[in-house]
Short mmCIF file of C-alpha atoms in Angstrom, two decimals:
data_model
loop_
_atom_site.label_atom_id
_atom_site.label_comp_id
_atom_site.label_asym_id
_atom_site.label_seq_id
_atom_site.Cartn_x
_atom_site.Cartn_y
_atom_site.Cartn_z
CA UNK A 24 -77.39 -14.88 -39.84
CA UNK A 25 -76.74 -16.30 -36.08
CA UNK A 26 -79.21 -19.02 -35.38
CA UNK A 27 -80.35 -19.03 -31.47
CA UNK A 28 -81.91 -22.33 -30.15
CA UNK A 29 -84.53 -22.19 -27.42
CA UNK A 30 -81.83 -22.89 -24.79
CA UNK A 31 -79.88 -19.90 -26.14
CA UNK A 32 -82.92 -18.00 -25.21
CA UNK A 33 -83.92 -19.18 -22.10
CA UNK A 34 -80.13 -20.03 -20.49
CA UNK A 35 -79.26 -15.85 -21.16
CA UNK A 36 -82.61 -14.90 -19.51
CA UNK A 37 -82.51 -17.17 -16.91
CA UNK A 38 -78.78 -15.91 -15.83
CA UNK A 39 -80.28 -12.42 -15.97
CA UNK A 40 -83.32 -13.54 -13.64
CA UNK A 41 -80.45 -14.29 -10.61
CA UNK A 42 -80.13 -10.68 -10.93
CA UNK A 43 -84.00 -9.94 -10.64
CA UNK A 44 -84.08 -12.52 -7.56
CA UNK A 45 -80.86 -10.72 -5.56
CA UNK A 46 -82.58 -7.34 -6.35
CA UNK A 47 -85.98 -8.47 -4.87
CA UNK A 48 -84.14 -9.69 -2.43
CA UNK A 49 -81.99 -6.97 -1.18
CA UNK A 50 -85.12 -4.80 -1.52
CA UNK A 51 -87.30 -6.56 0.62
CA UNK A 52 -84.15 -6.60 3.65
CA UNK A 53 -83.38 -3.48 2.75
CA UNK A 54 -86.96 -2.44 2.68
CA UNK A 55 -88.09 -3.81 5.25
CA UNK A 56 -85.21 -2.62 7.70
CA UNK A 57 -86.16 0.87 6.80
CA UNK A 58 -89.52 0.12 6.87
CA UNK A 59 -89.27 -0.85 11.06
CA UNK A 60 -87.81 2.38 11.51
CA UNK A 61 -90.76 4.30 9.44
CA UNK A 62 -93.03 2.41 11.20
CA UNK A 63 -91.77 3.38 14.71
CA UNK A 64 -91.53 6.87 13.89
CA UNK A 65 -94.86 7.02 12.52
CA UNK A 66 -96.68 5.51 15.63
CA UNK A 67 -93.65 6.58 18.37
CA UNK A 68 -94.73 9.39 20.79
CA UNK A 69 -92.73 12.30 18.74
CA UNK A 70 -94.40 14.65 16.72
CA UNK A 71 -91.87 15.93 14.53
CA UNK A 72 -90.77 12.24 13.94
CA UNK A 73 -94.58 10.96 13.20
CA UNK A 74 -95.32 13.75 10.53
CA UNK A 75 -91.87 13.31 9.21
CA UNK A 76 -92.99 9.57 8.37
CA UNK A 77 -96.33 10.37 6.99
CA UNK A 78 -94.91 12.73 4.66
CA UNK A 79 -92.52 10.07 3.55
CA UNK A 80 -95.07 7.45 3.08
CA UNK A 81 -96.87 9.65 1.32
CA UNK A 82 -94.45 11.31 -0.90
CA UNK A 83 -93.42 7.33 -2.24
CA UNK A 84 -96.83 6.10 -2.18
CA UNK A 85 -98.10 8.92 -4.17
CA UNK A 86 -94.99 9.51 -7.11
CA UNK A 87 -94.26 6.34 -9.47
CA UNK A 88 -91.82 3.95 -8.85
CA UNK A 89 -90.50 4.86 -12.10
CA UNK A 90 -89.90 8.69 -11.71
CA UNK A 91 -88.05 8.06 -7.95
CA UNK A 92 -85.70 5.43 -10.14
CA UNK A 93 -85.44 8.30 -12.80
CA UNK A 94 -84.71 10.86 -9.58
CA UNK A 95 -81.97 8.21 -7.55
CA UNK A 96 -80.38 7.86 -11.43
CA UNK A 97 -80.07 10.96 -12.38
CA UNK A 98 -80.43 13.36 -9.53
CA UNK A 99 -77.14 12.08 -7.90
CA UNK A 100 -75.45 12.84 -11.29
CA UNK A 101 -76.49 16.49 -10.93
CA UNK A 102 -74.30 16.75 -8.20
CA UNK A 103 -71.45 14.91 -9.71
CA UNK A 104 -71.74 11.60 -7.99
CA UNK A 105 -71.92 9.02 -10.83
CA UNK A 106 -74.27 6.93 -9.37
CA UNK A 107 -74.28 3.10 -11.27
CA UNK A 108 -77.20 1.90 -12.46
CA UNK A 109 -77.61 -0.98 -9.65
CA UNK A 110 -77.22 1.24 -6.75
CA UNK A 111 -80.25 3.55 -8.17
CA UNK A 112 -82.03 0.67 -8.65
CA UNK A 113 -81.56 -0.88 -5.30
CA UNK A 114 -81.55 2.60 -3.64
CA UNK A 115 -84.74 3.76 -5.11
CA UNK A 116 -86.09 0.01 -4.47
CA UNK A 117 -85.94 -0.25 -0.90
CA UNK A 118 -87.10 3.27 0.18
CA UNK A 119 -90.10 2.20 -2.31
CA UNK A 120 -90.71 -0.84 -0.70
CA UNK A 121 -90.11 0.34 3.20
CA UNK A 122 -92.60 2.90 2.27
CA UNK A 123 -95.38 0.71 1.83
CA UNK A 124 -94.42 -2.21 4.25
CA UNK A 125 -94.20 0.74 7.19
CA UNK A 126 -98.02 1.78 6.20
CA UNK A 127 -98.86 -1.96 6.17
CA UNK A 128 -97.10 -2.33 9.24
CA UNK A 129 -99.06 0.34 10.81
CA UNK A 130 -102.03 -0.92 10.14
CA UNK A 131 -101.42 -4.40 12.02
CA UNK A 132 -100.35 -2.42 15.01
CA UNK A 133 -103.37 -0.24 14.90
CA UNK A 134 -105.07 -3.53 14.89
CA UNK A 135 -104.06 -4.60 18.06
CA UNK A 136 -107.19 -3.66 20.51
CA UNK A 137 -107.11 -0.92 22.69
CA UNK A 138 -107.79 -2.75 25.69
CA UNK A 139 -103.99 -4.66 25.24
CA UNK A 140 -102.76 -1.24 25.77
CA UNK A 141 -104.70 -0.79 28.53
CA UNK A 142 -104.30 -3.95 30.63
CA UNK A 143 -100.35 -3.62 29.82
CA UNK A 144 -100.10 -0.23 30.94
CA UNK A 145 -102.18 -0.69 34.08
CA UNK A 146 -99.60 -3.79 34.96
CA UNK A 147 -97.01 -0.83 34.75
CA UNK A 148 -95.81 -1.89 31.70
CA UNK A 149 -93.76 1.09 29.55
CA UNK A 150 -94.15 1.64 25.89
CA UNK A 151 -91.02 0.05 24.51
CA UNK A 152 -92.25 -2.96 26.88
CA UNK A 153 -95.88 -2.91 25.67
CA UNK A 154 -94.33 -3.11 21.88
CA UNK A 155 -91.79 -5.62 22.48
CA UNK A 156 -94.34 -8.17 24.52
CA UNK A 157 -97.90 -7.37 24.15
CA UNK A 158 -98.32 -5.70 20.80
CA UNK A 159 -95.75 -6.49 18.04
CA UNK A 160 -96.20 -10.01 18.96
CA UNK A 161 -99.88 -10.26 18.28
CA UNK A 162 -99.04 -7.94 14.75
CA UNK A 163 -96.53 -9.77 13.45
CA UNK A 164 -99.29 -12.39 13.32
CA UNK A 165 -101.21 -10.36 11.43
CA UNK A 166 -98.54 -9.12 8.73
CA UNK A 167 -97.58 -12.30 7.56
CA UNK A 168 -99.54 -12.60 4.84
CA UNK A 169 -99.78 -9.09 3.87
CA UNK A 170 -95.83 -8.53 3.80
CA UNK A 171 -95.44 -11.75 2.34
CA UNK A 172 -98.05 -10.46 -0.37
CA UNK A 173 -96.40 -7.44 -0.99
CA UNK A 174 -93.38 -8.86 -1.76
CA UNK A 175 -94.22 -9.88 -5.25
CA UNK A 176 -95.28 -6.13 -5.85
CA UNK A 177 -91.49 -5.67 -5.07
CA UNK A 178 -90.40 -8.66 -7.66
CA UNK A 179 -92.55 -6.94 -10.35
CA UNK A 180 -91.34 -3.50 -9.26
CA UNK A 181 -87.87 -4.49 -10.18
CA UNK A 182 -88.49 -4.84 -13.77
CA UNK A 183 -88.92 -0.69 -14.13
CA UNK A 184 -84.94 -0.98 -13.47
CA UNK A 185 -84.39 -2.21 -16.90
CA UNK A 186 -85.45 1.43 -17.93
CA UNK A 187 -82.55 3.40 -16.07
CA UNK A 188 -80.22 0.92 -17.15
CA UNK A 189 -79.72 -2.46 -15.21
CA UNK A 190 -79.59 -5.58 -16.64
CA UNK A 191 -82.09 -8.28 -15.05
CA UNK A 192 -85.01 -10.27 -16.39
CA UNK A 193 -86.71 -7.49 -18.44
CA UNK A 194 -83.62 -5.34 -20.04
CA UNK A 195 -81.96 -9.22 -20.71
CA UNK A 196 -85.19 -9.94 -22.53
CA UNK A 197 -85.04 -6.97 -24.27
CA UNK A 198 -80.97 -7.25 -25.22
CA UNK A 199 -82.22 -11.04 -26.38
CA UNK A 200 -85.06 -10.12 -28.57
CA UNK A 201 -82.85 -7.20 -30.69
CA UNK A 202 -80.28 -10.07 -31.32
CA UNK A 203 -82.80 -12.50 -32.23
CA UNK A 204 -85.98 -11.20 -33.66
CA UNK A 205 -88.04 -13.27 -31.89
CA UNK A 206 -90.24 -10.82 -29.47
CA UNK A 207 -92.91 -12.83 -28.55
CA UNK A 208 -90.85 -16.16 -27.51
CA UNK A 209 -88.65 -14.01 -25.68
CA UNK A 210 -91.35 -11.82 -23.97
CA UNK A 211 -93.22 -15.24 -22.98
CA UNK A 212 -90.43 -16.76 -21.72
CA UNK A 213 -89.46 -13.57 -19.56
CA UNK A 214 -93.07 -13.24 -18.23
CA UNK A 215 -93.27 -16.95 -17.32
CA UNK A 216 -89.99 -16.44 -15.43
CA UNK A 217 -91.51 -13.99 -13.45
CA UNK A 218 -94.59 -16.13 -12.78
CA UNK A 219 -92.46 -18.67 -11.35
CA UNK A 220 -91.07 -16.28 -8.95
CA UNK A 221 -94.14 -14.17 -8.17
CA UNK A 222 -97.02 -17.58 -7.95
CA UNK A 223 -95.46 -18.95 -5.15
CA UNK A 224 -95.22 -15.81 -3.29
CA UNK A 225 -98.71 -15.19 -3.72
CA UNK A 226 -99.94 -18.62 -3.09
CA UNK A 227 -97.97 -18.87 -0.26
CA UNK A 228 -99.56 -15.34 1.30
CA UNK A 229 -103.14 -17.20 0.91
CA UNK A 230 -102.17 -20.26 2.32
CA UNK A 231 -100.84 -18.01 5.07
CA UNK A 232 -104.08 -16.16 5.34
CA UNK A 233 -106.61 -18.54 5.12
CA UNK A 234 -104.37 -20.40 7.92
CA UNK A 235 -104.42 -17.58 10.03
CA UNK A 236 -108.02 -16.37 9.72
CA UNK A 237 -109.64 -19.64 9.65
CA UNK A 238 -108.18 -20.60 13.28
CA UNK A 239 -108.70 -17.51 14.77
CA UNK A 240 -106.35 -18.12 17.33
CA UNK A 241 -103.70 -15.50 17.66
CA UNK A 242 -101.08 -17.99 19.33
CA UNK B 85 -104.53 8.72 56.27
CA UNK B 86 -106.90 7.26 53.63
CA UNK B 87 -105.40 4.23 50.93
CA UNK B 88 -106.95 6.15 47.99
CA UNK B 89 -107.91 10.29 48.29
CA UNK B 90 -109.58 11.46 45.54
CA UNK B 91 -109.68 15.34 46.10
CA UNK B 92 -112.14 17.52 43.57
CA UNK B 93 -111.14 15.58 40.56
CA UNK B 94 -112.30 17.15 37.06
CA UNK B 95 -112.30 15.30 33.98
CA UNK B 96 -113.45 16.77 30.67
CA UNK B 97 -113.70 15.05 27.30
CA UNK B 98 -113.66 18.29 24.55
CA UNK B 99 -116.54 20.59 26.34
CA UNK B 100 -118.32 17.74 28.04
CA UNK B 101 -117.48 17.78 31.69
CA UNK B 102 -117.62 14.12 32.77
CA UNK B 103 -116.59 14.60 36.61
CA UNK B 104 -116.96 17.61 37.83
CA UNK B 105 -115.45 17.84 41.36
CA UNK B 106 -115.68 14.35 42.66
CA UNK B 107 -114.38 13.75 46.92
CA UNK B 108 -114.25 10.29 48.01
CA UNK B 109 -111.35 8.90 50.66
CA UNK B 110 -110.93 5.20 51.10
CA UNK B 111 -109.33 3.45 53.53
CA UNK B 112 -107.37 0.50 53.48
CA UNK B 113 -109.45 -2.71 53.23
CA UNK B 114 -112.71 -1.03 52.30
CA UNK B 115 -114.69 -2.65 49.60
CA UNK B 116 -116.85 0.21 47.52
CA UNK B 117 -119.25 -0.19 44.99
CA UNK B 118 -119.77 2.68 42.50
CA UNK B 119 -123.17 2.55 40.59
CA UNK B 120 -125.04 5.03 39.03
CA UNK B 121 -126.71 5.24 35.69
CA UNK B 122 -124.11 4.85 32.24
CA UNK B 123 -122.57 8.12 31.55
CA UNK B 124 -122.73 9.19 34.97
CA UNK B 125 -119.11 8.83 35.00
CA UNK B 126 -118.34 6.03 37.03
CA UNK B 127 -115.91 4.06 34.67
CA UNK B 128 -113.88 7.25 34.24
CA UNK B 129 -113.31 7.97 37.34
CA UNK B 130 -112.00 4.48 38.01
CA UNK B 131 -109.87 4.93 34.62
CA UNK B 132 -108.04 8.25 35.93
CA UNK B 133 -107.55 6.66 39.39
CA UNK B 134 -105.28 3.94 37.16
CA UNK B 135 -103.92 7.01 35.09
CA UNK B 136 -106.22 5.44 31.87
CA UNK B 137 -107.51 8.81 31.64
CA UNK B 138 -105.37 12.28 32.56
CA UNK B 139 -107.58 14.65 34.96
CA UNK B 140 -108.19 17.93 34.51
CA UNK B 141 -108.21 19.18 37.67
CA UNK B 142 -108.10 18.47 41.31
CA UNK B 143 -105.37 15.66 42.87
CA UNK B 144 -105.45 11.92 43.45
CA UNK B 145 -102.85 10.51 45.56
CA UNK B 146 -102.66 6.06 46.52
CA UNK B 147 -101.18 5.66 50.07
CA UNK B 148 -99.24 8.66 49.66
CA UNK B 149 -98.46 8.91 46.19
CA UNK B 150 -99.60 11.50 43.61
CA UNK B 151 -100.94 11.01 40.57
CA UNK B 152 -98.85 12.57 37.77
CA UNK B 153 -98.87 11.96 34.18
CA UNK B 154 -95.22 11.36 33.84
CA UNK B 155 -93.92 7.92 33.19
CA UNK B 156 -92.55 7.51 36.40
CA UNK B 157 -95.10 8.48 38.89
CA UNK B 158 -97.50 6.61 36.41
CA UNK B 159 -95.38 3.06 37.15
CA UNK B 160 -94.92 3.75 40.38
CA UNK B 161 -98.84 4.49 40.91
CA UNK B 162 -99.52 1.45 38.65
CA UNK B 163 -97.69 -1.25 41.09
CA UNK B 164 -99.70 -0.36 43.65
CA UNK B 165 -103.46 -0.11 42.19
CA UNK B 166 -104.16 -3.00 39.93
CA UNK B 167 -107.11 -2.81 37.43
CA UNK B 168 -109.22 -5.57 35.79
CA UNK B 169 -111.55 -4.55 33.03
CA UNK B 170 -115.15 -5.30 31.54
CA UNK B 171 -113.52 -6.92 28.20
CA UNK B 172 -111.11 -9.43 30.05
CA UNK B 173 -107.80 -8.15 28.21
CA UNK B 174 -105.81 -11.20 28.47
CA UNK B 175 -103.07 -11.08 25.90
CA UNK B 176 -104.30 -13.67 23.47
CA UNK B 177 -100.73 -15.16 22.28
CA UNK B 178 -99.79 -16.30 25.86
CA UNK B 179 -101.10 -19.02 27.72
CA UNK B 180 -102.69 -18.25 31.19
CA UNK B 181 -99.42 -18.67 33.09
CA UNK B 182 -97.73 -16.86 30.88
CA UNK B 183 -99.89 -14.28 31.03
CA UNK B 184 -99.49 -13.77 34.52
CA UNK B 185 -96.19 -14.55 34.19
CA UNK B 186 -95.33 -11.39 31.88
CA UNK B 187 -95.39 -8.37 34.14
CA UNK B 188 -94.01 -9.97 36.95
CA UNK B 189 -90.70 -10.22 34.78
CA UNK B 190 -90.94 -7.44 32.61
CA UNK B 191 -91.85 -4.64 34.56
CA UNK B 192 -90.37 -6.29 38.45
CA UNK B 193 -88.14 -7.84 36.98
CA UNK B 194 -88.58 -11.02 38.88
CA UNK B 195 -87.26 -14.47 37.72
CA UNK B 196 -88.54 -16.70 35.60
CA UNK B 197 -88.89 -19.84 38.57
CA UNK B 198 -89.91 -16.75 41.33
CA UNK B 199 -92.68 -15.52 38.10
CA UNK B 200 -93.69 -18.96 37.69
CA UNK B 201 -94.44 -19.87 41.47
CA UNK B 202 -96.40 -16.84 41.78
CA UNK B 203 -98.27 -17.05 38.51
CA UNK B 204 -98.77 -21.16 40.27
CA UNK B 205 -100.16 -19.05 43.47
CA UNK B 206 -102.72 -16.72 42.18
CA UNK B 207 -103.76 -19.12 39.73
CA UNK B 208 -104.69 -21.60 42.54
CA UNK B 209 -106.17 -18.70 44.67
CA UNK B 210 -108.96 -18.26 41.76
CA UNK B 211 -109.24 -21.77 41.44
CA UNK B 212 -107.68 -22.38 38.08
CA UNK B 213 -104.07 -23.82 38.08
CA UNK B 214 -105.64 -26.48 36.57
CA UNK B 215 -105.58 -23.97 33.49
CA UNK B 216 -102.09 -22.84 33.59
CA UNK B 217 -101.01 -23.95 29.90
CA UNK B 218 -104.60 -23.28 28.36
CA UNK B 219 -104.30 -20.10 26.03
CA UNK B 220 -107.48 -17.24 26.91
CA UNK B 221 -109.28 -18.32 23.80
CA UNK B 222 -109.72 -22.12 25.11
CA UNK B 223 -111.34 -20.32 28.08
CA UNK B 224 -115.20 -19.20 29.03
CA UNK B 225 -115.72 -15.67 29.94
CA UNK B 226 -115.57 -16.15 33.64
CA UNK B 227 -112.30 -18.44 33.34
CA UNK B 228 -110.68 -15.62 31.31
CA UNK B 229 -111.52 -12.57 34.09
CA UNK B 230 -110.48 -15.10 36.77
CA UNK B 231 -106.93 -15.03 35.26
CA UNK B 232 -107.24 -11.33 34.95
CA UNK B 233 -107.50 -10.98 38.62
CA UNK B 234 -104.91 -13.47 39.32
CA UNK B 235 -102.84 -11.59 36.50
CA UNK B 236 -103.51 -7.94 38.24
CA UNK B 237 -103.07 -10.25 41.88
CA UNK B 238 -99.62 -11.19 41.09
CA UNK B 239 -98.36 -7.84 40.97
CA UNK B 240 -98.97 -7.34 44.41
CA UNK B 241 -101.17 -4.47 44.59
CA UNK B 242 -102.64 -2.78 47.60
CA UNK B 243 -105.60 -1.87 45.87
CA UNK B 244 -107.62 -3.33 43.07
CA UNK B 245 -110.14 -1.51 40.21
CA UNK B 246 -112.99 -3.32 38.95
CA UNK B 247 -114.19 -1.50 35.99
CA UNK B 248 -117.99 -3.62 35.56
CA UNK B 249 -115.96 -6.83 35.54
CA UNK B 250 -118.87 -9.16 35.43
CA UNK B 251 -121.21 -7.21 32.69
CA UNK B 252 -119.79 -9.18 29.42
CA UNK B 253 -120.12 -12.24 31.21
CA UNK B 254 -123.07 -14.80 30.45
CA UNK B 255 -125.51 -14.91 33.81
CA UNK B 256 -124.42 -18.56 35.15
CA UNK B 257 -120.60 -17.33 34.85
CA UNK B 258 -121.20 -13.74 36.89
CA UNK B 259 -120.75 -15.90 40.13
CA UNK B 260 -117.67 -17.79 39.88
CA UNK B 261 -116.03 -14.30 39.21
CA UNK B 262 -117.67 -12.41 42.34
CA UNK B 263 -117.08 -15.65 44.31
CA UNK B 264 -113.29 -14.89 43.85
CA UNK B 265 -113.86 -11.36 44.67
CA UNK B 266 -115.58 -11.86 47.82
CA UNK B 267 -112.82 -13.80 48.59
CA UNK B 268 -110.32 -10.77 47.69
CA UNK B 269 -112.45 -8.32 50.29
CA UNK B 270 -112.50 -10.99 53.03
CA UNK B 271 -109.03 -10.84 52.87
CA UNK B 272 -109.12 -7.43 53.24
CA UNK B 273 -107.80 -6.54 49.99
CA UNK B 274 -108.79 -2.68 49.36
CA UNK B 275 -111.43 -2.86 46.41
CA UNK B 276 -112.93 -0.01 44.67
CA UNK B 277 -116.03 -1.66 41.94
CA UNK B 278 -117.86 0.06 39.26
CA UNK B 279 -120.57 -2.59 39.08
CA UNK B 280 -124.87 -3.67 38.13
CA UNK B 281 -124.37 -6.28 41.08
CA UNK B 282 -126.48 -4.48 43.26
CA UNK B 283 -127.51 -7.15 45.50
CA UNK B 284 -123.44 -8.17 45.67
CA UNK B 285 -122.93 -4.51 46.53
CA UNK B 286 -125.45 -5.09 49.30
CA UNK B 287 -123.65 -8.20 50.61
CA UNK B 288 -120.19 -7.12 50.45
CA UNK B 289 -119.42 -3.47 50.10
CA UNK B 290 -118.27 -1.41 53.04
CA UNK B 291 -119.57 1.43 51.42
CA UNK B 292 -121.81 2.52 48.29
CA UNK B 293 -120.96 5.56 45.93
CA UNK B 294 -124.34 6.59 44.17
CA UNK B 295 -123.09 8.82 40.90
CA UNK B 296 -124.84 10.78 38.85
CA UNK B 297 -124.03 13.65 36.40
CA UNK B 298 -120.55 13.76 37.30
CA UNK B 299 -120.82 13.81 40.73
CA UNK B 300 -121.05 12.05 44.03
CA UNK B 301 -124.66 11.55 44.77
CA UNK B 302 -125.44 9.40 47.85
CA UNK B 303 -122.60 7.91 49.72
CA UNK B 304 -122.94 5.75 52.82
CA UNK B 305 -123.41 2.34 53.81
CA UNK B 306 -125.01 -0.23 51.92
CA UNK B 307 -128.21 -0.91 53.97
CA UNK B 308 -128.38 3.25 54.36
CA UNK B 309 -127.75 3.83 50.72
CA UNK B 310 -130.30 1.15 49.59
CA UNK B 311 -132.72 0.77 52.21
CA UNK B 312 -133.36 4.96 52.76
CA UNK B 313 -131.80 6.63 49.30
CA UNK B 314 -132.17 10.35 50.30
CA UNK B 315 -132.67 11.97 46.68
CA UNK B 316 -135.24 11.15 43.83
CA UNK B 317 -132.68 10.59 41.61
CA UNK B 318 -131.13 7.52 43.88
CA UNK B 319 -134.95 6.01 44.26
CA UNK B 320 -135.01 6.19 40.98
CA UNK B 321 -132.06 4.59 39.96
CA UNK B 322 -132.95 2.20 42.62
CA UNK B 323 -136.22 1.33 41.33
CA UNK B 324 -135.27 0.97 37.88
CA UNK B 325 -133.02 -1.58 39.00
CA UNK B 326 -135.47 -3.31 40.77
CA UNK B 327 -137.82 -3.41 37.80
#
């Protein structure tokens, strides 16, 4: 029988954690690109464009991550396309995350006093105006550390992807513990590779907050 | 022709009828105060004048101008009448300057050196260029609606709204603000006040609107109005105050 040293181990999982870290990443963009647009649409002037939104928040907020990975997989193939398994994954991903970051999102802007709106709009100020310099200014503030937060729900999120298929840090551990028996090394190593990625995040979104908060200055 | 005519103006939130017919022309370079008790509708009638607040019924019009909900009439309505509010408003993130600076070049857009000088200007006319790079957080109460009304100033209005601009202001601050706006109505700037000042009322107002349930009570001069109110409800009003 193949003997694998610790490095063996570690080196495979680590080269499978670049792919956890590029689809985090391309999530998050991806995500949060979408999510802008959500956002607008959900607090923009049109009707049919707000419900739209809501219903789309709602829909991802409310199914598991793990069935709209199974649907992207799978209900594409119904139709023919063969859809790979990193496409899914990164498909499914970002209209996960930009679900979540737009209702985040939303609430900063809701945030934002009425009275801003009103002094901007009695200057003469129009909506896209009132967005661009009174409001989303004073909300980005806000979503820092909430966004930044999130985004290690979106690190963890991507090991579901193992299930339909894609090879990053949880499918490699998996691949590595059938070849070498060794379950709980391998499981500890993978989980302590996601710690590194996913403490930092988090510590950096309290550092973030308590900076914020404990100034209370919004400039 | 009257600056401001406010012709039978109805405003209803859900079934509660807040103004309910409300007349008042002013002309240019009047000063009016507008008391009455809270809930009499004073603030909301100063909000649908600015086009806060969308009336039900009945037209206003600012030197010529209707009021329309659109976008467009709203701007145009909105250069001419500036408003300055109980709670301040400055946009925390910007400095004073900048905060004058903003709608100059956003909305007018005016240059950045033409914004500046101007921002300079009505800064100095309240008495605080001294202030220009301090953000509205590193300011007292009465510092902070002193930039408002240079902010609102700036624009170039012909008329300004004072929605009860002094009542969230500590006592030994309420003067520096009505200092400047004594200054404003000497000028001759056309000034229409919700306010508790009564005794500034008395001092400076052309005219005095008594409201009360959604309508125009008493309206006359100052000493008329407060030295001889004709109805029970004004000597009321007038003697709570005084209490």
């Amino acid at each position: 029988m193949i003997q694998f040293s610790t490095w063996d181990i570690v080196s495979n999982l680590l080269l499978a954690a670049r792919w956890t870290v590029v689809l985090s990443l391309v999530s998050f963009i991806g995500g949060g690109i979408v999510g802008l647009l959500v956002l607008f649409a959900r607090i923009g002037k049109f009707a049919g464009l707000r419900r739209a939104a809501k219903v789309y928040i709602e829909v991802f907020q409310g199914t598991p991550l793990l069935m709209q990975l199974f649907l992207a997989f799978f209900g594409l193939g119904l139709f023919g396309i063969n859809v790979p398994a990193w496409l899914a994954a990164g498909f499914a991903l970002t209209l996960w995350t930009a679900a979540f970051l737009a209702e985040i999102w939303r609430g900063c802007v809701e945030a934002i006093a009425k009275g801003q709106w009103e002094a901007s709009s009695s200057l003469g100020m129009g909506y896209m105006q009132q967005m661009r310099w009174v409001v989303l200014p004073q909300a980005l503030k806000i979503a820092v550390p909430p966004t930044v937060g999130f985004s290690v729900q979106v690190v963890k999120g991507t090991a579901l992807t193992s299930i339909i298929g894609f090879v990053e840090l949880s499918k490699a551990g998996t691949m590595v513990t059938n070849a070498t028996f060794q379950p709980f090394t391998v499981y500890g190593f993978v989980a302590l590779i996601y710690f590194a990625l996913c403490w930092p995040l988090s510590k950096s979104s309290q550092i973030l907050e308590r900076k914020l908060n404990v100034a209370h200055r919004n400039h | 022709m009257s600056l401001i005519e406010i012709t039978e103006v109805r405003k209803s939130f859900g079934s509660n009828e807040v103004l309910k017919g409300i007349n008042i022309d002013v002309n240019s370079g009047e000063v009016i105060a507008i008391i009455g008790k809270s809930g009499s509708g004073k603030s909301t009638l100063l909000r649908c004048i600015n086009g806060l607040e969308t009336i039900n019924a009945g037209t206003i019009a600012v030197a010529g101008a209707q009021l329309l909900p659109d976008d467009l009439h709203l701007k145009a309505l909105r250069l001419k009448v500036g408003m300055i509010f109980q709670g301040f408003n400055l946009f925390p993130h910007l400095t004073a300057g900048k905060n004058v600076m903003l709608s100059q070049m956003v909305v007018k857009k005016v240059k950045k050196d033409a914004a500046e000088a101007m921002a300079r200007r009505q800064l100095d006319r309240v008495g605080l260029l001294h202030k220009f790079d301090a953000y509205p957080d590193e300011l007292s109460g009465g510092q902070q609606q002193r930039v408002a009304i240079a902010r609102a100033l700036a624009m170039e209005p012909i008329a300004l709204l004072c929605d009860e601009i002094t009542s969230a202001l500590d006592p030994e601050l309420v003067q520096e603000v009505l200092a400047v706006v004594k200054e404003l109505a000497s000028e001759g700037m056309t000034l229409l006040m919700v306010t508790h000042e009564m005794r500034f009322a008395r001092d400076v107002c052309s005219r005095v609107v008594f409201m009360h349930q959604g309508r125009v009570h008493e309206i006359g001069p100052p000493g008329e109005v407060f030295a001889s109110p004709r109805t029970p409800e004004l000597q009321q009003f007038l003697g709570m105050q005084a209490a």
